[in-house]
PDB file of C-alpha atoms in Angstrom:
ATOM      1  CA  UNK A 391      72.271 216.540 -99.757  1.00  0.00           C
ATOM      2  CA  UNK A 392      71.661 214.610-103.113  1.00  0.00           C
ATOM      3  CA  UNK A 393      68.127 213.372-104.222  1.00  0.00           C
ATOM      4  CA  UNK A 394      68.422 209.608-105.327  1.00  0.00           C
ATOM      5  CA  UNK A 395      69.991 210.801-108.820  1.00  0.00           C
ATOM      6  CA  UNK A 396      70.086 214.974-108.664  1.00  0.00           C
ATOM      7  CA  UNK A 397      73.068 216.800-107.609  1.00  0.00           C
ATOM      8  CA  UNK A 398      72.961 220.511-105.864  1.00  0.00           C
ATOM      9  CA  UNK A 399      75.200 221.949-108.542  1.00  0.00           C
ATOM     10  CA  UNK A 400      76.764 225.611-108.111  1.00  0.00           C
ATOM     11  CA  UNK A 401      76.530 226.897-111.521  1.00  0.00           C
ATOM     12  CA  UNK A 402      78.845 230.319-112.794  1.00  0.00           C
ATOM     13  CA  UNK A 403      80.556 231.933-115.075  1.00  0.00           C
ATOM     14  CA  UNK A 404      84.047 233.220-114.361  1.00  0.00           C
ATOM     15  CA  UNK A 405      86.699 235.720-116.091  1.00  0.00           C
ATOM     16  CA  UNK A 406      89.843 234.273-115.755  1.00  0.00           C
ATOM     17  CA  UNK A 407      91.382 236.391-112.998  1.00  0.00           C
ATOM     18  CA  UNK A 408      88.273 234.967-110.809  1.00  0.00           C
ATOM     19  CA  UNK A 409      85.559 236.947-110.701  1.00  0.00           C
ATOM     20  CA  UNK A 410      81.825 236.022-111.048  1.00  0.00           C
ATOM     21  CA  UNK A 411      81.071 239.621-112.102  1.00  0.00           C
ATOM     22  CA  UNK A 412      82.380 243.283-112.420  1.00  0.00           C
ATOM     23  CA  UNK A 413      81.995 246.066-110.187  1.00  0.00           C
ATOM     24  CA  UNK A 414      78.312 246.780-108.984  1.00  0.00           C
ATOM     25  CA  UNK A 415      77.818 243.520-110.247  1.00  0.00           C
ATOM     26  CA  UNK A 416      77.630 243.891-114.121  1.00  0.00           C
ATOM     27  CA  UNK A 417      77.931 240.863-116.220  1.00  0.00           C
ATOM     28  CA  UNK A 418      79.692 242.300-119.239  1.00  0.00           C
ATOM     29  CA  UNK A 419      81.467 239.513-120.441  1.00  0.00           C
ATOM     30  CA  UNK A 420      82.628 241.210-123.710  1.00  0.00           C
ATOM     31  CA  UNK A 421      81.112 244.236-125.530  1.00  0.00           C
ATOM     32  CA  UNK A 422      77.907 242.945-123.674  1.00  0.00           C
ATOM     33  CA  UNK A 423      77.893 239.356-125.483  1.00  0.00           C
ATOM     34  CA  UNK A 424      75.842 236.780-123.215  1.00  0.00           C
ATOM     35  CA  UNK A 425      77.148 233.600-121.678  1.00  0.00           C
ATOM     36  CA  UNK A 426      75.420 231.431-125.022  1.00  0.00           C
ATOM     37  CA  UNK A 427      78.069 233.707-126.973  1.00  0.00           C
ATOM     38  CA  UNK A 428      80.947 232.002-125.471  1.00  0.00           C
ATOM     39  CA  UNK A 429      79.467 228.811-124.609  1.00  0.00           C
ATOM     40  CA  UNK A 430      78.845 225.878-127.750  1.00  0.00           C
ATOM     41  CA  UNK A 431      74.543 225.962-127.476  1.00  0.00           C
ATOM     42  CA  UNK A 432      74.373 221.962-127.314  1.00  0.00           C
ATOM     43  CA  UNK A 433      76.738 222.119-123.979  1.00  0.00           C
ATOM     44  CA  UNK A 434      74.331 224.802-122.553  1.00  0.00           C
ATOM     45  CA  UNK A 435      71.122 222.631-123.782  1.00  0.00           C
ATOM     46  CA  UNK A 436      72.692 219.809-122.568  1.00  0.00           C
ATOM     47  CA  UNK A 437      73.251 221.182-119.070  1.00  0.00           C
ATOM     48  CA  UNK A 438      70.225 222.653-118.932  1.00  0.00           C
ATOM     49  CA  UNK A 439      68.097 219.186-119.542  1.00  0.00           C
ATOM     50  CA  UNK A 440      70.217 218.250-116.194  1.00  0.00           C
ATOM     51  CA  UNK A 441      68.729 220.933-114.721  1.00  0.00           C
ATOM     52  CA  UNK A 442      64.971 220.186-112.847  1.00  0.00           C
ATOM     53  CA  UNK A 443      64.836 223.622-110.754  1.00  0.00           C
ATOM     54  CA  UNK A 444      66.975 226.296-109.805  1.00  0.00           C
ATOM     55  CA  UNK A 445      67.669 228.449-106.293  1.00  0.00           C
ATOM     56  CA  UNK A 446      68.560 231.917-107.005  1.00  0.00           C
ATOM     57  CA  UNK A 447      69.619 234.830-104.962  1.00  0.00           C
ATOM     58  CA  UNK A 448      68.080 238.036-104.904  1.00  0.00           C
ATOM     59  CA  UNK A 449      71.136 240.282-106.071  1.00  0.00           C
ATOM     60  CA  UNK A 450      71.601 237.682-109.054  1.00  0.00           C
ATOM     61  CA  UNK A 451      67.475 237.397-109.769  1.00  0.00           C
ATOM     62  CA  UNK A 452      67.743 241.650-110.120  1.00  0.00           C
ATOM     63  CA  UNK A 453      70.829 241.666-112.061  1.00  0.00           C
ATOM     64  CA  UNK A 454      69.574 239.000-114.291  1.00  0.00           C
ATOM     65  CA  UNK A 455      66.522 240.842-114.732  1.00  0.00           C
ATOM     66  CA  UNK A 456      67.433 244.354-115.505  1.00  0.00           C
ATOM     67  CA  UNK A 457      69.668 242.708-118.002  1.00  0.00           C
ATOM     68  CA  UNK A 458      66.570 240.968-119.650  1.00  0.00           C
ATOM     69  CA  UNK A 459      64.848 244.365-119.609  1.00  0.00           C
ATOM     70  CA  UNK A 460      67.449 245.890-121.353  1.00  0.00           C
ATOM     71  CA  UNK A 461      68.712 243.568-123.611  1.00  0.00           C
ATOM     72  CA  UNK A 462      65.870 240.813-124.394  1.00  0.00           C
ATOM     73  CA  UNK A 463      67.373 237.226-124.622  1.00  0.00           C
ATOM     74  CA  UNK A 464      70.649 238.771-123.165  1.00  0.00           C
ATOM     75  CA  UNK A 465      69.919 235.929-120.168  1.00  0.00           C
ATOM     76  CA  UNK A 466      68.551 233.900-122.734  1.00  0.00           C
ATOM     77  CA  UNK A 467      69.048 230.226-121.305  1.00  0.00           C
ATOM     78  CA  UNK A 468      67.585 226.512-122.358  1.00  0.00           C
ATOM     79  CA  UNK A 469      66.391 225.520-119.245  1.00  0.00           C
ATOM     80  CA  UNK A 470      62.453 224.831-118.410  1.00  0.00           C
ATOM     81  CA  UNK A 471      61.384 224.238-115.006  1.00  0.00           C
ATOM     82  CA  UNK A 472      60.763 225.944-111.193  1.00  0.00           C
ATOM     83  CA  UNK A 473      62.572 229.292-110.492  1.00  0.00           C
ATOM     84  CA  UNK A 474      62.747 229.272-106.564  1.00  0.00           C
ATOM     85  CA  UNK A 475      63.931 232.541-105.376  1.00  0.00           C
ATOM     86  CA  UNK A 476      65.593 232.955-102.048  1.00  0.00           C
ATOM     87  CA  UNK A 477      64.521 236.457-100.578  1.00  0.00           C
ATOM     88  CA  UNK A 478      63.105 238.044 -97.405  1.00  0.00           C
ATOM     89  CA  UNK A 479      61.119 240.565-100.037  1.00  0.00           C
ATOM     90  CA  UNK A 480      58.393 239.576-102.174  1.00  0.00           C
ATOM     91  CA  UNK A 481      58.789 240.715-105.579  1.00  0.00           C
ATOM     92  CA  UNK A 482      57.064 243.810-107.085  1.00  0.00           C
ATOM     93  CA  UNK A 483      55.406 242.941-109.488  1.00  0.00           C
ATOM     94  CA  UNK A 484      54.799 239.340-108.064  1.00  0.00           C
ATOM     95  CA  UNK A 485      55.605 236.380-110.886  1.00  0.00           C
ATOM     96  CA  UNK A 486      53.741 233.079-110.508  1.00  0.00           C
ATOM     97  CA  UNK A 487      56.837 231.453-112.173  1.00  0.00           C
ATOM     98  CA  UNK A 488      58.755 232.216-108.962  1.00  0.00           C
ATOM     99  CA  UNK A 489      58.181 230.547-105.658  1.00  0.00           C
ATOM    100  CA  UNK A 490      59.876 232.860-103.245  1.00  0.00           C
ATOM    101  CA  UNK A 491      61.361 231.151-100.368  1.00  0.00           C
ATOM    102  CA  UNK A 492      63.155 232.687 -97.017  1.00  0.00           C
ATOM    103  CA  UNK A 493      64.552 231.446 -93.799  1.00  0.00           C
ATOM    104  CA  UNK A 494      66.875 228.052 -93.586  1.00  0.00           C
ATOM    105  CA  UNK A 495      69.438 227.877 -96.640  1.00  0.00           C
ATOM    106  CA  UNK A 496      69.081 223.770 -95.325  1.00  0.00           C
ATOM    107  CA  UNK A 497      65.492 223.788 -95.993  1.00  0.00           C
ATOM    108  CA  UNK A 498      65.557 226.016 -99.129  1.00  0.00           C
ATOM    109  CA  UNK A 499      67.803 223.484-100.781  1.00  0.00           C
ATOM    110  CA  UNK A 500      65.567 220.290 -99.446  1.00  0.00           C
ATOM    111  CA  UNK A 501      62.621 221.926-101.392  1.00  0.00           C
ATOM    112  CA  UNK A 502      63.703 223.376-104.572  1.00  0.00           C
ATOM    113  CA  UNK A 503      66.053 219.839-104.462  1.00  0.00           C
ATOM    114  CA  UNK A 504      62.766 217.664-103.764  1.00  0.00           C
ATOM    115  CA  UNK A 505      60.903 220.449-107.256  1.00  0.00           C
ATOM    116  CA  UNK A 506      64.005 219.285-109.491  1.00  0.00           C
ATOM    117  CA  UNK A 507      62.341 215.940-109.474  1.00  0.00           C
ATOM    118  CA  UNK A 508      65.504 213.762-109.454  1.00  0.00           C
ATOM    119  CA  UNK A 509      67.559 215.693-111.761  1.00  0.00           C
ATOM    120  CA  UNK A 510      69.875 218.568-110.564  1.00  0.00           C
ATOM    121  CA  UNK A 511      69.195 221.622-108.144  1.00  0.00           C
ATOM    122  CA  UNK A 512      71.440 224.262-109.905  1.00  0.00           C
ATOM    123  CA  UNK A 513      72.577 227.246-107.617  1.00  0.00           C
ATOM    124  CA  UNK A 514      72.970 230.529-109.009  1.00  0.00           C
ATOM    125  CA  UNK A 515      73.991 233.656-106.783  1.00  0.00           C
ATOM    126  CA  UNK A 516      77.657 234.293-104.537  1.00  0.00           C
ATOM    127  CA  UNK A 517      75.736 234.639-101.312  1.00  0.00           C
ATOM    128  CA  UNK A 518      73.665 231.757-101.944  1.00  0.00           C
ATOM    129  CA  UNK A 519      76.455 229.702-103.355  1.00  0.00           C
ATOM    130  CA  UNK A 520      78.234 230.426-100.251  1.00  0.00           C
ATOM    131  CA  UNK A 521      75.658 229.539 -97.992  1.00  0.00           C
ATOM    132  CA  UNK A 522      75.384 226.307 -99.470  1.00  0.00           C
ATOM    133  CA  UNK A 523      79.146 225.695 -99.058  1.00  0.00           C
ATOM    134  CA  UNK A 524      79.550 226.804 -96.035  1.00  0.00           C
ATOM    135  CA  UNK A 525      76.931 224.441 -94.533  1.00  0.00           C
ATOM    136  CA  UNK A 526      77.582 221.540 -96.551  1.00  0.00           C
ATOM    137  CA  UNK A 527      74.981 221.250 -99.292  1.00  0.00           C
ATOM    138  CA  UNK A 528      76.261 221.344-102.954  1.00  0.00           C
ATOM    139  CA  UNK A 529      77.363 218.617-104.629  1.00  0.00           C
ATOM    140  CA  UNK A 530      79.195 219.872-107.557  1.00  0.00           C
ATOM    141  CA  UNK A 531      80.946 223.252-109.126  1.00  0.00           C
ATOM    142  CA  UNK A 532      80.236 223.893-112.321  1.00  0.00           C
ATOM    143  CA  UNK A 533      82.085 226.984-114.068  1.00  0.00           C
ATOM    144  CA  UNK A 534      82.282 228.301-117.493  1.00  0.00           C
ATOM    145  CA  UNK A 535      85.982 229.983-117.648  1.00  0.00           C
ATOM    146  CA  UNK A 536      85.568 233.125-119.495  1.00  0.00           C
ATOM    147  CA  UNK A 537      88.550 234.682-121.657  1.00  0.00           C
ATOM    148  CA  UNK A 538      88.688 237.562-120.136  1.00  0.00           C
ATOM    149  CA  UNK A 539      89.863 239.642-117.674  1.00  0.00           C
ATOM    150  CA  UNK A 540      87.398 242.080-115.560  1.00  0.00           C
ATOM    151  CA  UNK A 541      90.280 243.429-113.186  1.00  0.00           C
ATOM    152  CA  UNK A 542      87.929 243.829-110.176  1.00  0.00           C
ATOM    153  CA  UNK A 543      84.451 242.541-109.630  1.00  0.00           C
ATOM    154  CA  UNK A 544      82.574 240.251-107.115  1.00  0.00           C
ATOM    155  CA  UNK A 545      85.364 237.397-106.494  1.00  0.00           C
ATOM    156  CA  UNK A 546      84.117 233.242-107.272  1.00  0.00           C
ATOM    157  CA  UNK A 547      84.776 232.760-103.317  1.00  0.00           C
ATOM    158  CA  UNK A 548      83.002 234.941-100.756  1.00  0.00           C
ATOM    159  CA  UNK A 549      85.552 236.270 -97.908  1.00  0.00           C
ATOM    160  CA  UNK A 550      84.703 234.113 -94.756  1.00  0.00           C
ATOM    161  CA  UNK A 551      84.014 231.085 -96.219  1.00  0.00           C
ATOM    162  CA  UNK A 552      85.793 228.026 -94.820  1.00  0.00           C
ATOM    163  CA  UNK A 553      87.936 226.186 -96.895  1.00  0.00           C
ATOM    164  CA  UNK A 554      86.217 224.111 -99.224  1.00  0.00           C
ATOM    165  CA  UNK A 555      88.294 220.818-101.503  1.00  0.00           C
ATOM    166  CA  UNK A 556      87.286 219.346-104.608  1.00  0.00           C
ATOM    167  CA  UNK A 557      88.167 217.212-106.810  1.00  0.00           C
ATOM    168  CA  UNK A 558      88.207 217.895-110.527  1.00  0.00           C
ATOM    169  CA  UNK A 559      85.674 215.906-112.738  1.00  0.00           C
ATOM    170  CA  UNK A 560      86.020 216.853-116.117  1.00  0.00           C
ATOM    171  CA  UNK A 561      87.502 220.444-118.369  1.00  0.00           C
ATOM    172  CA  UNK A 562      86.319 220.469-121.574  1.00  0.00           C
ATOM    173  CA  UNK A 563      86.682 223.987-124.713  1.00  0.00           C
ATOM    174  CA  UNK A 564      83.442 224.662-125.166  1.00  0.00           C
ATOM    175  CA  UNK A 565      82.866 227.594-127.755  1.00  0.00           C
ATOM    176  CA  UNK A 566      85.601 230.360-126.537  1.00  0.00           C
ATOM    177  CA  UNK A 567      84.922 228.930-123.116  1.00  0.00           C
ATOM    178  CA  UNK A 568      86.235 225.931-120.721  1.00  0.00           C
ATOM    179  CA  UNK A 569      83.661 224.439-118.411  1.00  0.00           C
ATOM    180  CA  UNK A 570      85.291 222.986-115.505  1.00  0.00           C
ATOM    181  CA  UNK A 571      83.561 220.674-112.959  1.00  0.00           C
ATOM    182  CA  UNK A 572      83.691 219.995-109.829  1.00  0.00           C
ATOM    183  CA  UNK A 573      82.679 217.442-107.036  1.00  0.00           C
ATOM    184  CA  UNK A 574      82.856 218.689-103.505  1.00  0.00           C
ATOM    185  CA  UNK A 575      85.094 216.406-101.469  1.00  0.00           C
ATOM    186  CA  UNK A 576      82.914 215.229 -98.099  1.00  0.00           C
TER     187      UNK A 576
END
Protein backbone atom coordinates (compact mmCIF):
# COMPACT_ATOMS: atom_id res chain seq x y z
CA UNK A 1 0.00 0.00 0.00
CA UNK A 2 2.98 2.44 -0.73
CA UNK A 3 2.45 6.13 -1.88
CA UNK A 4 4.75 6.81 -5.00
CA UNK A 5 7.90 7.17 -2.54
CA UNK A 6 6.40 6.62 1.32
CA UNK A 7 6.49 3.37 2.98
CA UNK A 8 3.80 2.21 5.85
CA UNK A 9 6.57 1.56 8.33
CA UNK A 10 5.79 -0.34 11.77
CA UNK A 11 7.91 1.50 14.10
CA UNK A 12 8.94 -0.12 17.97
CA UNK A 13 11.07 -0.55 20.43
CA UNK A 14 11.87 -4.01 21.75
CA UNK A 15 13.75 -5.60 24.95
CA UNK A 16 15.60 -8.31 23.81
CA UNK A 17 13.51 -11.24 25.01
CA UNK A 18 10.67 -9.60 22.62
CA UNK A 19 8.51 -7.54 24.16
CA UNK A 20 7.17 -4.10 23.03
CA UNK A 21 6.38 -3.24 26.67
CA UNK A 22 6.06 -4.54 30.34
CA UNK A 23 3.15 -5.63 32.15
CA UNK A 24 0.06 -3.19 32.03
CA UNK A 25 1.91 -1.81 29.36
CA UNK A 26 4.73 0.33 30.99
CA UNK A 27 7.57 1.44 28.90
CA UNK A 28 10.36 1.37 31.45
CA UNK A 29 13.17 0.75 29.43
CA UNK A 30 15.76 1.30 32.24
CA UNK A 31 15.38 3.25 35.53
CA UNK A 32 12.70 5.13 33.37
CA UNK A 33 15.34 6.41 30.62
CA UNK A 34 13.38 7.22 27.23
CA UNK A 35 13.93 5.62 23.87
CA UNK A 36 16.40 9.02 22.79
CA UNK A 37 18.53 7.57 25.86
CA UNK A 38 19.41 4.50 24.05
CA UNK A 39 19.06 5.61 20.62
CA UNK A 40 22.21 8.04 18.87
CA UNK A 41 19.74 11.55 18.42
CA UNK A 42 20.89 11.98 14.60
CA UNK A 43 19.44 8.23 13.87
CA UNK A 44 16.16 9.29 15.65
CA UNK A 45 16.21 12.86 13.70
CA UNK A 46 17.02 11.16 10.81
CA UNK A 47 14.10 8.74 10.97
CA UNK A 48 11.93 11.10 11.99
CA UNK A 49 12.49 13.55 8.73
CA UNK A 50 11.27 10.10 6.94
CA UNK A 51 8.43 10.35 8.80
CA UNK A 52 5.27 12.65 7.08
CA UNK A 53 2.39 11.36 9.58
CA UNK A 54 1.84 8.80 11.98
CA UNK A 55 -1.30 6.18 12.88
CA UNK A 56 -1.46 5.47 16.45
CA UNK A 57 -3.51 3.24 18.60
CA UNK A 58 -5.44 4.22 21.42
CA UNK A 59 -3.72 2.01 24.23
CA UNK A 60 -0.25 3.41 22.85
CA UNK A 61 -1.72 7.31 22.40
CA UNK A 62 -2.75 6.87 26.53
CA UNK A 63 0.36 5.25 27.52
CA UNK A 64 2.37 7.72 25.65
CA UNK A 65 0.52 10.37 27.20
CA UNK A 66 0.40 9.67 30.84
CA UNK A 67 4.07 9.22 30.38
CA UNK A 68 4.36 12.87 28.99
CA UNK A 69 2.28 13.99 31.97
CA UNK A 70 4.48 12.54 34.26
CA UNK A 71 7.69 12.86 32.98
CA UNK A 72 7.78 15.94 30.38
CA UNK A 73 9.96 15.11 27.25
CA UNK A 74 9.98 11.43 28.54
CA UNK A 75 8.21 10.76 24.79
CA UNK A 76 10.22 13.44 23.62
CA UNK A 77 10.60 12.62 19.75
CA UNK A 78 11.94 14.76 16.49
CA UNK A 79 9.21 14.26 14.38
CA UNK A 80 6.76 17.24 13.05
CA UNK A 81 3.74 16.44 11.23
CA UNK A 82 -0.16 14.83 11.48
CA UNK A 83 -0.92 12.61 14.56
CA UNK A 84 -3.91 10.43 13.23
CA UNK A 85 -5.34 8.50 16.01
CA UNK A 86 -7.24 5.33 15.44
CA UNK A 87 -10.14 5.15 18.11
CA UNK A 88 -13.91 4.56 18.38
CA UNK A 89 -13.73 7.38 21.42
CA UNK A 90 -13.12 10.89 20.94
CA UNK A 91 -10.63 12.22 23.19
CA UNK A 92 -11.39 14.17 26.42
CA UNK A 93 -10.06 16.91 26.25
CA UNK A 94 -10.26 17.02 22.34
CA UNK A 95 -6.62 18.08 20.60
CA UNK A 96 -6.76 19.78 17.20
CA UNK A 97 -3.30 18.16 16.56
CA UNK A 98 -5.09 14.79 16.38
CA UNK A 99 -7.41 13.72 13.65
CA UNK A 100 -9.22 10.82 15.17
CA UNK A 101 -10.13 8.22 12.75
CA UNK A 102 -12.36 4.82 13.24
CA UNK A 103 -13.75 2.08 11.14
CA UNK A 104 -11.56 0.31 8.13
CA UNK A 105 -7.77 -0.27 9.26
CA UNK A 106 -7.59 -0.26 4.94
CA UNK A 107 -8.93 3.13 4.81
CA UNK A 108 -7.19 4.50 7.96
CA UNK A 109 -3.87 3.68 6.38
CA UNK A 110 -4.98 5.19 2.71
CA UNK A 111 -5.53 8.55 4.60
CA UNK A 112 -2.97 9.14 7.14
CA UNK A 113 -0.64 7.42 4.04
CA UNK A 114 -2.14 10.05 1.43
CA UNK A 115 -1.31 13.18 5.02
CA UNK A 116 2.44 11.81 5.01
CA UNK A 117 2.71 13.53 1.70
CA UNK A 118 5.07 11.04 -0.02
CA UNK A 119 7.29 10.30 2.78
CA UNK A 120 6.56 7.45 5.30
CA UNK A 121 3.27 6.48 7.27
CA UNK A 122 4.91 5.24 10.57
CA UNK A 123 2.68 2.81 12.70
CA UNK A 124 2.86 2.89 16.29
CA UNK A 125 0.58 0.58 18.56
CA UNK A 126 0.49 -3.76 18.78
CA UNK A 127 -3.16 -3.83 17.81
CA UNK A 128 -2.75 -1.48 15.12
CA UNK A 129 0.50 -2.92 13.96
CA UNK A 130 -1.26 -6.11 13.77
CA UNK A 131 -4.07 -5.01 11.91
CA UNK A 132 -1.95 -3.71 9.36
CA UNK A 133 -0.12 -7.06 9.04
CA UNK A 134 -2.66 -9.08 9.09
CA UNK A 135 -4.39 -7.41 6.11
CA UNK A 136 -1.48 -6.64 4.14
CA UNK A 137 -0.57 -2.99 4.53
CA UNK A 138 2.93 -2.19 5.99
CA UNK A 139 5.75 -2.00 4.11
CA UNK A 140 8.57 -2.16 6.47
CA UNK A 141 9.55 -3.15 10.34
CA UNK A 142 11.48 -0.95 11.95
CA UNK A 143 12.75 -1.91 15.62
CA UNK A 144 15.10 -0.42 18.03
CA UNK A 145 16.56 -3.64 20.03
CA UNK A 146 16.72 -2.63 23.56
CA UNK A 147 19.43 -4.19 26.05
CA UNK A 148 17.33 -5.37 28.25
CA UNK A 149 15.29 -7.83 29.48
CA UNK A 150 11.52 -7.06 30.79
CA UNK A 151 10.69 -10.87 31.55
CA UNK A 152 6.97 -10.47 30.66
CA UNK A 153 5.19 -7.67 28.92
CA UNK A 154 3.02 -7.17 25.73
CA UNK A 155 4.95 -9.59 23.14
CA UNK A 156 6.33 -7.74 19.38
CA UNK A 157 3.73 -10.31 17.66
CA UNK A 158 0.06 -10.33 18.66
CA UNK A 159 -1.32 -14.10 19.20
CA UNK A 160 -3.50 -14.81 16.03
CA UNK A 161 -1.67 -13.18 13.62
CA UNK A 162 -0.81 -15.13 10.47
CA UNK A 163 2.55 -15.70 9.67
CA UNK A 164 4.20 -12.84 8.34
CA UNK A 165 8.19 -13.12 6.24
CA UNK A 166 10.61 -10.51 5.81
CA UNK A 167 13.52 -9.92 4.65
CA UNK A 168 16.23 -8.09 6.55
CA UNK A 169 17.34 -4.61 5.18
CA UNK A 170 19.85 -3.24 7.24
CA UNK A 171 21.16 -3.67 11.51
CA UNK A 172 23.06 -1.01 12.50
CA UNK A 173 24.51 -0.02 16.89
CA UNK A 174 22.96 2.91 17.34
CA UNK A 175 23.70 4.47 20.90
CA UNK A 176 23.21 1.25 23.35
CA UNK A 177 20.66 0.19 20.79
CA UNK A 178 20.48 -1.89 17.31
CA UNK A 179 17.85 -0.76 14.87
CA UNK A 180 16.90 -3.51 12.69
CA UNK A 181 14.79 -3.14 9.49
CA UNK A 182 12.63 -4.81 7.81
CA UNK A 183 10.79 -5.16 4.38
CA UNK A 184 7.68 -7.26 4.37
CA UNK A 185 8.01 -10.00 1.77
CA UNK A 186 4.64 -9.78 -0.69
Amino acid sequence: MSSPTGKVVINRSMSLDGFIAGPNHTMDWGGGRPLADFVAAGDLAEIASETGAMLIGRRTWEVGSEMEANDAGSVDYPFHGPFFLLTHRPLEPPDPDVTILSGDIGDAVATALRAAGGRNLEILGADVAAQCLARGLVDEILVYVLPVLLGDGIPFSAPGLARVDLEPISSTRSGEATILRFRVRR
